[in-house]
Coordinates of C-alpha atoms and ligand atoms in Angstrom, one line a residue:
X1 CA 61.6 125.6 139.9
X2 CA 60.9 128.1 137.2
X3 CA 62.8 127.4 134.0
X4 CA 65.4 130.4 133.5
X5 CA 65.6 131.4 130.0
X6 CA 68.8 132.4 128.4
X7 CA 69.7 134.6 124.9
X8 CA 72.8 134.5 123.6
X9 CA 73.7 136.7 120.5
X10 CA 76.3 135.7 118.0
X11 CA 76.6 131.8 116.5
X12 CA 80.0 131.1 117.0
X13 CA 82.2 129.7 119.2
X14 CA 81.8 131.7 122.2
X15 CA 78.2 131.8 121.5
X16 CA 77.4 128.0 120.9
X17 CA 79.6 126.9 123.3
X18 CA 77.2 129.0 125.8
X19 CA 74.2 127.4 124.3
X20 CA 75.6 124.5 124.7
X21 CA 76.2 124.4 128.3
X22 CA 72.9 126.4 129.1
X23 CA 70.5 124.4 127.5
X24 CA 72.2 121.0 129.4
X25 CA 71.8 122.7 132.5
X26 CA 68.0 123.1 131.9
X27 CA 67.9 126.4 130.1
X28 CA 65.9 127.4 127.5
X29 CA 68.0 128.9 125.2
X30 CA 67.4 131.2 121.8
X31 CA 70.9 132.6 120.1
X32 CA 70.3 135.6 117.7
X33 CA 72.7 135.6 115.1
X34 CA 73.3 138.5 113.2
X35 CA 74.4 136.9 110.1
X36 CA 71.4 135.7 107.6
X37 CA 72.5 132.2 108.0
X38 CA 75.4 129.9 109.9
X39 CA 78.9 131.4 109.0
X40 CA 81.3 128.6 108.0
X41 CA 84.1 130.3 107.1
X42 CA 87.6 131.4 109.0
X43 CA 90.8 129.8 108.9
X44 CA 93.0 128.1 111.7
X45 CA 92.2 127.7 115.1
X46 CA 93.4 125.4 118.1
X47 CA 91.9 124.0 121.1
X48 CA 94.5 124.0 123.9
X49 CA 94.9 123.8 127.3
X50 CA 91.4 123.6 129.9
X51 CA 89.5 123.8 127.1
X52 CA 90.6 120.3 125.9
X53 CA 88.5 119.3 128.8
X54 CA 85.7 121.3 127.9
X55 CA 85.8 119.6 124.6
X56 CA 85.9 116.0 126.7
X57 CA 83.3 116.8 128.8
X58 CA 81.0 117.4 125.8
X59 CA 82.2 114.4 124.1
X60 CA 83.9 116.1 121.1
X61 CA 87.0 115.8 121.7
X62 CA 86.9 112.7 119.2
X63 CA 84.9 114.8 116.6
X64 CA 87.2 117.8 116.8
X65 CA 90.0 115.9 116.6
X66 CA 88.5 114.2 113.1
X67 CA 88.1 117.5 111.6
X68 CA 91.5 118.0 112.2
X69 CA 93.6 120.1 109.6
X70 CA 96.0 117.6 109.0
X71 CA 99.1 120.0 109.5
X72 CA 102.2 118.4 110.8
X73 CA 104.6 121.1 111.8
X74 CA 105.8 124.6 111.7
X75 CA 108.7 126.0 109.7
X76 CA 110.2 128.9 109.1
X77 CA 111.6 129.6 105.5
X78 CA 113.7 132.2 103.3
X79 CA 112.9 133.8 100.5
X80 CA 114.1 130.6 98.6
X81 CA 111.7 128.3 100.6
X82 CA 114.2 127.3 102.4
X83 CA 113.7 125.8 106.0
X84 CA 115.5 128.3 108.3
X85 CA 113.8 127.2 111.9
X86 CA 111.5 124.7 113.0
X87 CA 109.1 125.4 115.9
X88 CA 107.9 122.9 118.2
X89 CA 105.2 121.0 117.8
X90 CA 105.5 117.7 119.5
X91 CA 102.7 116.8 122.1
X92 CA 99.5 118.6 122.4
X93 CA 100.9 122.0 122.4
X94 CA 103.7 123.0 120.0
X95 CA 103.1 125.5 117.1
X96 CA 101.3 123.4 116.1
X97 CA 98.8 122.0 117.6
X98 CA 97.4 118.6 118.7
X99 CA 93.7 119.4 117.6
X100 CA 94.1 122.3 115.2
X101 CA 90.8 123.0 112.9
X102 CA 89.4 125.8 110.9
X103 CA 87.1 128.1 112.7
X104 CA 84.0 127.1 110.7
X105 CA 84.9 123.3 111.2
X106 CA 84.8 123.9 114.6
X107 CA 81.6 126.3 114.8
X108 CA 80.1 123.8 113.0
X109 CA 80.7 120.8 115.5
X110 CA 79.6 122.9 118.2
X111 CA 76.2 123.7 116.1
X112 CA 75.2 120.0 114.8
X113 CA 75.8 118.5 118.8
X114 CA 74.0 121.2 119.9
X115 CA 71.1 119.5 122.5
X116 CA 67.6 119.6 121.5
X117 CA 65.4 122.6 122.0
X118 CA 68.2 125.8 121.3
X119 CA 66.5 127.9 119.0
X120 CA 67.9 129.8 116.4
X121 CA 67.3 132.8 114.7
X122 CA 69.2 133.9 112.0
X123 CA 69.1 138.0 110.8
X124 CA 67.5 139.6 113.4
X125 CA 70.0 141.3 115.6
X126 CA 69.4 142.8 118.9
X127 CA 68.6 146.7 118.5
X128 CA 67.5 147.8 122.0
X129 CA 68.3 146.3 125.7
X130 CA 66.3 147.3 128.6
X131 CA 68.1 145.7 131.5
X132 CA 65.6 146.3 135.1
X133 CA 65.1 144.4 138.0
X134 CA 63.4 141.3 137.1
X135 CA 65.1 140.4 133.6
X136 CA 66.3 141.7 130.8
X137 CA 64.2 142.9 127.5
X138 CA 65.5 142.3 124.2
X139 CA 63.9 144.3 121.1
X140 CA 65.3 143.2 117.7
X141 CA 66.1 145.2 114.4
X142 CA 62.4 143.4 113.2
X143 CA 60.6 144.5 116.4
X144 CA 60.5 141.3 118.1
X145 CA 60.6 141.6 122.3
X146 CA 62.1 139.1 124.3
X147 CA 61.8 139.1 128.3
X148 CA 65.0 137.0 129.3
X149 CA 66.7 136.0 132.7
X150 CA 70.1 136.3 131.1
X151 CA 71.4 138.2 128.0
X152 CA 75.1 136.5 126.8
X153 CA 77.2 138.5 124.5
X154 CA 79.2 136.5 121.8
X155 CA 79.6 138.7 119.1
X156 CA 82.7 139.0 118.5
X157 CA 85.3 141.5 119.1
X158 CA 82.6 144.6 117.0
X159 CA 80.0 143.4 118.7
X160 CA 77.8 146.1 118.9
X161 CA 75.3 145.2 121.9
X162 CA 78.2 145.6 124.3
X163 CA 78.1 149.4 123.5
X164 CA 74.2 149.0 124.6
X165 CA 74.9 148.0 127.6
X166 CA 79.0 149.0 128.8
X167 CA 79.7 152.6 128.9
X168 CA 82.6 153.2 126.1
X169 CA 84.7 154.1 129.7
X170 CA 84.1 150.4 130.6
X171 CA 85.6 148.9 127.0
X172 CA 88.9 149.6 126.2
X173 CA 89.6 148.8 122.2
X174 CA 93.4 148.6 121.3
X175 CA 94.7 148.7 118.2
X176 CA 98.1 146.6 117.9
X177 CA 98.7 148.0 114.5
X178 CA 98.6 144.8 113.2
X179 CA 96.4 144.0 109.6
X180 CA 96.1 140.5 108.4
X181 CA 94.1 139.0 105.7
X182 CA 93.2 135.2 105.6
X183 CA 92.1 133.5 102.7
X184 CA 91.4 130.4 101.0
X185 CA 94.0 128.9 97.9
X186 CA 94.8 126.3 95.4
X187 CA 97.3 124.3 96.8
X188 CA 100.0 124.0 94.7
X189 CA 103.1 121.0 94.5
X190 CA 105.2 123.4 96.5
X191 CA 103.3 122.9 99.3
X192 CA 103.6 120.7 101.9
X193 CA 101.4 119.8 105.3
X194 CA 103.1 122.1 107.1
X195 CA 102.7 125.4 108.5
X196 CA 105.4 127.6 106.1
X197 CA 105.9 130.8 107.7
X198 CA 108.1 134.1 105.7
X199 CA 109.1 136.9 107.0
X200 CA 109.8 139.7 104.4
X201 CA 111.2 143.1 105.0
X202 CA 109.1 145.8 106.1
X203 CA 107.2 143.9 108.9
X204 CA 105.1 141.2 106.3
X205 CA 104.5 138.3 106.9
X206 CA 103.4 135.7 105.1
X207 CA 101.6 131.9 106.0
X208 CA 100.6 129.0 103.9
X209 CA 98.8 126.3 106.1
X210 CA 97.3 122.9 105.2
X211 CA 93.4 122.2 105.3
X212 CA 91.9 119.0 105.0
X213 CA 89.9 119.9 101.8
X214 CA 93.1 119.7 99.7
X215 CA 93.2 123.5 99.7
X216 CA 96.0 126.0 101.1
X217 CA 94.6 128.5 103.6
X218 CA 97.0 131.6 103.5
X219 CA 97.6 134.7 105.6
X220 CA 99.5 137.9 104.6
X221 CA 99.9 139.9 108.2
X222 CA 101.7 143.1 108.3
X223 CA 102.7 145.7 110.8
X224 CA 102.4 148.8 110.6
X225 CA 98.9 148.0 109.4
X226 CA 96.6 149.7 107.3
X227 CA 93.4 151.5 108.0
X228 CA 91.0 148.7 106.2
X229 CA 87.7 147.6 108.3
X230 CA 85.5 150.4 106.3
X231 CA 86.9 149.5 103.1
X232 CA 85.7 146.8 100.1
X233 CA 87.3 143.7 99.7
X234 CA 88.6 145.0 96.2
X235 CA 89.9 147.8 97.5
X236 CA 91.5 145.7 100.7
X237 CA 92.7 143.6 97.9
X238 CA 94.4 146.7 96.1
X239 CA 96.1 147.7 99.5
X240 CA 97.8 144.6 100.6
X241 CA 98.9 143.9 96.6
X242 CA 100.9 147.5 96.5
X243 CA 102.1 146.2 100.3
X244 CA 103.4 143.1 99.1
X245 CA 104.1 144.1 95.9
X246 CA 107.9 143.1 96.5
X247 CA 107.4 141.1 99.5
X248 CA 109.3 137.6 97.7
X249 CA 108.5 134.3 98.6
X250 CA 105.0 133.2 97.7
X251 CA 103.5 137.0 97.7
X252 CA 103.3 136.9 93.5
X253 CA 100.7 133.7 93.8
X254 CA 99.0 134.5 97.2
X255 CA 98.1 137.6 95.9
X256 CA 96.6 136.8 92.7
X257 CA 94.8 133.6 94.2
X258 CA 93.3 135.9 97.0
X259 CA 91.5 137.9 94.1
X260 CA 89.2 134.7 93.6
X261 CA 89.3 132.9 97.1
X262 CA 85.8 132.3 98.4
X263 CA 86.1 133.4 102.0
X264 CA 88.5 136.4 102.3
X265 CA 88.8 137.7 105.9
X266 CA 90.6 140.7 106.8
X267 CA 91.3 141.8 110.2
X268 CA 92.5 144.5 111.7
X269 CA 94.2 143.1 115.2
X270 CA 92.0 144.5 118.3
X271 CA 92.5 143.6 121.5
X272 CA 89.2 144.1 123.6
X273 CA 89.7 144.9 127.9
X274 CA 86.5 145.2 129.7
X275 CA 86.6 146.3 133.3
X276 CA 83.8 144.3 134.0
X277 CA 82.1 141.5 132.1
X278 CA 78.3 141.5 133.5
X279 CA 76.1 144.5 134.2
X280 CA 72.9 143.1 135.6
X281 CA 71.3 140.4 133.8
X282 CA 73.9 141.0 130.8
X283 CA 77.3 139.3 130.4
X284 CA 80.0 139.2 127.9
X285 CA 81.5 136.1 126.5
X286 CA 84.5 135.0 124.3
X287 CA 85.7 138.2 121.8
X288 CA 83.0 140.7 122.8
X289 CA 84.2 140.8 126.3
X290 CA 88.3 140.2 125.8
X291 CA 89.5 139.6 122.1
X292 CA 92.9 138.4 122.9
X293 CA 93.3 138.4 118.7
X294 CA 96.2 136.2 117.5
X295 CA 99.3 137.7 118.5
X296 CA 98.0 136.7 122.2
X297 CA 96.1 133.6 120.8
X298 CA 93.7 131.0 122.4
X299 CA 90.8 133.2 121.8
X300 CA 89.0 129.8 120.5
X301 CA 90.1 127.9 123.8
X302 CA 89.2 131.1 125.7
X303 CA 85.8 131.0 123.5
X304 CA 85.1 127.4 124.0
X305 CA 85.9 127.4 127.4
X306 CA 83.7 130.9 129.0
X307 CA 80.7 128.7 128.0
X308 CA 81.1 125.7 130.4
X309 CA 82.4 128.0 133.0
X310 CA 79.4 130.3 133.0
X311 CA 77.2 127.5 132.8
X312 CA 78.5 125.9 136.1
X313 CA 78.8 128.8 137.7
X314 CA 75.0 129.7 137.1
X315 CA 74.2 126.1 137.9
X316 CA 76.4 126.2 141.2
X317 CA 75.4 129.6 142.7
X318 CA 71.5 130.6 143.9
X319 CA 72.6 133.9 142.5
X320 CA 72.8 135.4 139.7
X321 CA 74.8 138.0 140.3
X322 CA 77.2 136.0 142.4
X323 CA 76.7 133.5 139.6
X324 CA 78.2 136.2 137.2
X325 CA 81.3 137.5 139.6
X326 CA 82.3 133.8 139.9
X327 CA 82.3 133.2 136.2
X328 CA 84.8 136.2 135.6
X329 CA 86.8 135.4 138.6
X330 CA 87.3 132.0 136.9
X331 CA 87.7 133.4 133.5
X332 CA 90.1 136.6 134.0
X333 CA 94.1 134.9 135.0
X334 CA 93.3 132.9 131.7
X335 CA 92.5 136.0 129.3
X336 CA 95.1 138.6 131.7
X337 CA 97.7 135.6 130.8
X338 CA 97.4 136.3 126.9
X339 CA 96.5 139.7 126.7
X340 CA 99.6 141.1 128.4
X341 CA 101.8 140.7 125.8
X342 CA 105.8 141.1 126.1
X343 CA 107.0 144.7 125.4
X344 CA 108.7 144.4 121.7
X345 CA 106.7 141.7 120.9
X346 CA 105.5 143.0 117.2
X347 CA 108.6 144.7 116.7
X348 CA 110.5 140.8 116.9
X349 CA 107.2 139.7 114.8
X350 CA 107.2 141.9 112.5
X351 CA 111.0 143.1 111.2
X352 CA 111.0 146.0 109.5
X353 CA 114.8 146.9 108.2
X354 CA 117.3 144.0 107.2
X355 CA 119.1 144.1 110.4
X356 CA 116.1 143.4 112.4
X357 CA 115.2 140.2 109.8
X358 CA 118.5 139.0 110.7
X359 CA 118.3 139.4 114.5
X360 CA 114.9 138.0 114.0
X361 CA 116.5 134.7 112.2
X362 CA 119.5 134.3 114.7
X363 CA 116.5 134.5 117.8
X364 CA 114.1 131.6 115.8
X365 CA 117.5 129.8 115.5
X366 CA 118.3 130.1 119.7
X367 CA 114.9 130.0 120.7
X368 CA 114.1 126.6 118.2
X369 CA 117.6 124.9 119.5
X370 CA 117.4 121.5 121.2
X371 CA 118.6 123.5 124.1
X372 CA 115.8 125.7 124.2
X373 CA 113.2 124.1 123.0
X374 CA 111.1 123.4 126.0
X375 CA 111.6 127.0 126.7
X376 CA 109.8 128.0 122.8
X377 CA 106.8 125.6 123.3
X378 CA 105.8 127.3 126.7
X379 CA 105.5 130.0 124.2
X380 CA 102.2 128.6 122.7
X381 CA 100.7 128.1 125.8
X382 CA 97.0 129.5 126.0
X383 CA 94.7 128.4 128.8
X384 CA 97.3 127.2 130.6
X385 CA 95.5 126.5 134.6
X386 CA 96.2 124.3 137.5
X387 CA 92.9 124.9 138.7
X388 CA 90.8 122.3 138.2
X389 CA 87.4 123.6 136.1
X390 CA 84.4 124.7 138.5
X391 CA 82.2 121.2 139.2
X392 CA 79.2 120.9 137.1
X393 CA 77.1 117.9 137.8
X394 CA 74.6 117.1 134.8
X395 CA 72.9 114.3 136.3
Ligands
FAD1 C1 83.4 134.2 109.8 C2 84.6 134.3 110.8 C3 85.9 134.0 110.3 C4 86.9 134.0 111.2 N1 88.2 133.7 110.8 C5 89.2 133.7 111.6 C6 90.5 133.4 111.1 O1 90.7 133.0 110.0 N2 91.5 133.4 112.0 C7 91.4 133.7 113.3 O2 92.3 133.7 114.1 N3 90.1 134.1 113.8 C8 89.1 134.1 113.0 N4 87.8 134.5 113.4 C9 87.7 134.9 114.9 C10 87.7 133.7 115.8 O3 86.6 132.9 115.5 C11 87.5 134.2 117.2 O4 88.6 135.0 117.6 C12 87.4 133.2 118.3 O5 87.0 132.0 117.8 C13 86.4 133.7 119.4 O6 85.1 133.4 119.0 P1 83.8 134.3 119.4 O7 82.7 133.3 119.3 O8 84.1 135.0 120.7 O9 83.7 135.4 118.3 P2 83.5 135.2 116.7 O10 84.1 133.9 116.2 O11 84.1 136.5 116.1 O12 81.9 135.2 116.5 C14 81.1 136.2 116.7 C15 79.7 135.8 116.1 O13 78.7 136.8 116.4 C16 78.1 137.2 115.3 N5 77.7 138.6 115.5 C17 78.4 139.8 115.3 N6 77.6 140.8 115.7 C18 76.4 140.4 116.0 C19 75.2 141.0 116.4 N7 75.1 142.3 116.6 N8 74.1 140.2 116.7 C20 74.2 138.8 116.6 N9 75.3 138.2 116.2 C21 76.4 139.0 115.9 C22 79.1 137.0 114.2 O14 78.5 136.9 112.9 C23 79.7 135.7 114.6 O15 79.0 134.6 114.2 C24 86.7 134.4 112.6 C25 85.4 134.8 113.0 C26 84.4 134.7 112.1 C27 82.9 135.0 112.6

């Protein structure tokens, strides 16, 4: 049988998790990454749910798990520093999670297991698709043509080549008014190896999480956020400071330490709904086709997990197209399940007037109770499935 030949666009986790899966099932694979070499960075991420089998059947569980970030637990603190609440995080779900690992960590795992024979091209993005009967063609920004049997988008929740392909009635882009910025910091003796989490006035939050470089990786999120994908991180930088310039806590030293962090990361939360995933020999995975961002969470597991499941699908279906429906079939309860968030839900996240903070405080307190506590860690569930994944035989 002719070999079918894959390329995947974006090197992260939706991405190498696809070439991961393709090139094992006798693909020959080429991801295009955008970026002029591997991105390490990002902060925390978790693997739950299905995609803790994904992570066995590749045989990484073991290495994810080692690259762990060493947190213990989630708190909740005043103003003080005082714990206030304490999430669950016993078992492999919890706040916290059982394999919890920074974003690049992970990427990175993904990248040195990949099997022999992925290429990968670094800095030369796709510019045009031509999508027709018998494959599609790929042009890059340097000119370079590919003829492929199947295009996978990974890019990420900008990705650009899904508006080459999906009309912009086809993507829906929702803005949750939600801004955070991520960053890496000194640790300090204040801290500890768990997850601190403040809520200020004014919907800000802010987070000071372990790593296991001896670091502190810290997160200011607020809502209503501020208009800053177009701008410079100094001038991001200048907006959050005059946001938290009375924010308490540990604003005063996450903000200057973010001046000089090596990877800052602003986002701006956008969830992504697709109609549709694939359009002929085209399909969307991870971000690009349903950014879940982290007020739903999971989009890692969700990531990690679109790449074994297209893979067997392809492998268990003469068609491609059938191939394709059967992948999204699989896929959509899991990313439907996150992406419909409560009603109020960044209202309660994100107080804005001292009465709200308070109401907020008495709900951790109920919802954190030994009582209810069963009831709070369904809360962190993310590709939660009693299905059993789709059979792949690699033999
Ligand atoms: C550098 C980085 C840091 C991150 N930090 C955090 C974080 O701190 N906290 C958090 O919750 N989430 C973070 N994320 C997002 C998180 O990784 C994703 O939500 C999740 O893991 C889903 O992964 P994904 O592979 O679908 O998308 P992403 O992880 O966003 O990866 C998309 C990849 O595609 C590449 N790309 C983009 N456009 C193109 C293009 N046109 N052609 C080729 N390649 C392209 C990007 O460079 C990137 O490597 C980060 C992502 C990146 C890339």
């Amino acid at each position: 049988m002719k070999k079918r030949t894959a390329v995947v666009s974006g090197a992260s986790i939706a991405g190498l998790s696809t070439a991961w899966w393709l090139r094992r099932t006798g693909w020959d694979v080429t991801v295009l990454e955008r970026a002029e070499a591997f991105r390490d960075g990002g902060q925390n991420v978790d693997v739950r749910g299905v995609a803790r089998d994904v992570l066995r059947r590749m045989d990484l569980f073991d290495a994810v798990a080692a690259r762990n970030t060493t947190e213990t637990g989630t708190v909740l603190v005043d103003a003080r520093g005082e714990v206030t609440a304490e999430l669950p995080s016993d078992g492999v779900g919890g706040a916290t999670a059982e394999l919890e690992i920074l974003r690049g960590d992970l990427a990175r795992t993904l990248l040195d297991h990949l099997p022999d024979g992925v290429d990968l091209v670094y800095g030369d993005p796709i510019a045009a698709v031509d999508d027709e009967a018998d494959g599609v063609t790929i042009t890059t920004a340097s000119g370079r043509r590919t003829t492929a049997d199947l295009l996978v988008v990974a890019e990420g929740v900008r990705s650009r080549t899904r508006g080459l392909v999906f009309g912009a009635d086809e993507v829906d882009v929702r803005d949750l008014g939600v801004t955070m910025v991520f960053g890496t910091i000194p640790r300090t003796e204040r801290d500890d190896d768990r997850w601190r989490w403040h809520n200020s006035l004014r919907g800000r939050q802010i987070h000071l999480r372990p790593d296991p470089y001896g670091t502190i990786r810290a997160i200011l999120a607020y809502s209503p956020g501020d208009d800053v994908l177009g701008l410079s991180r100094e001038q991001t930088l200048a907006v959050v400071r005059e946001r938290y310039a009375d924010a308490g806590w540990e604003a005063p030293r996450v903000l200057d330490a973010l001046e000089t962090s090596p990877d800052v990361y602003v986002d701006q939360l956008q969830q992504v709904r697709m109609r549709t995933w694939h359009r002929g020999h085209v399909v969307a995975a991870g971000d690009a086709g349903w950014c879940v961002t982290p007020m739903g969470g999971g989009g890692a597991s969700l990531a990690l997990t679109a790449g074994y499941v297209l893979a067997a699908q392809l492998a268990g279906h003469q068609d491609q197209e059938a191939a394709l429906a059967a992948y999204e079939t699989w896929m959509r309860p899991l990313v439907d399940d996150v992406q419909d968030l409560p009603r109020g839900l960044t209202a309660f996240a994100y107080p804005q007037t001292r009465a709200g903070l308070a109401a907020r405080g008495v709900a951790d307190k109920v919802m954190t109770s030994r009582l209810l506590r069963p009831v709070a860690a369904t809360l962190t569930q993310v590709a939660e499935t009693d299905r059993e994944l789709p059979a792949l035989d690699l033999a």
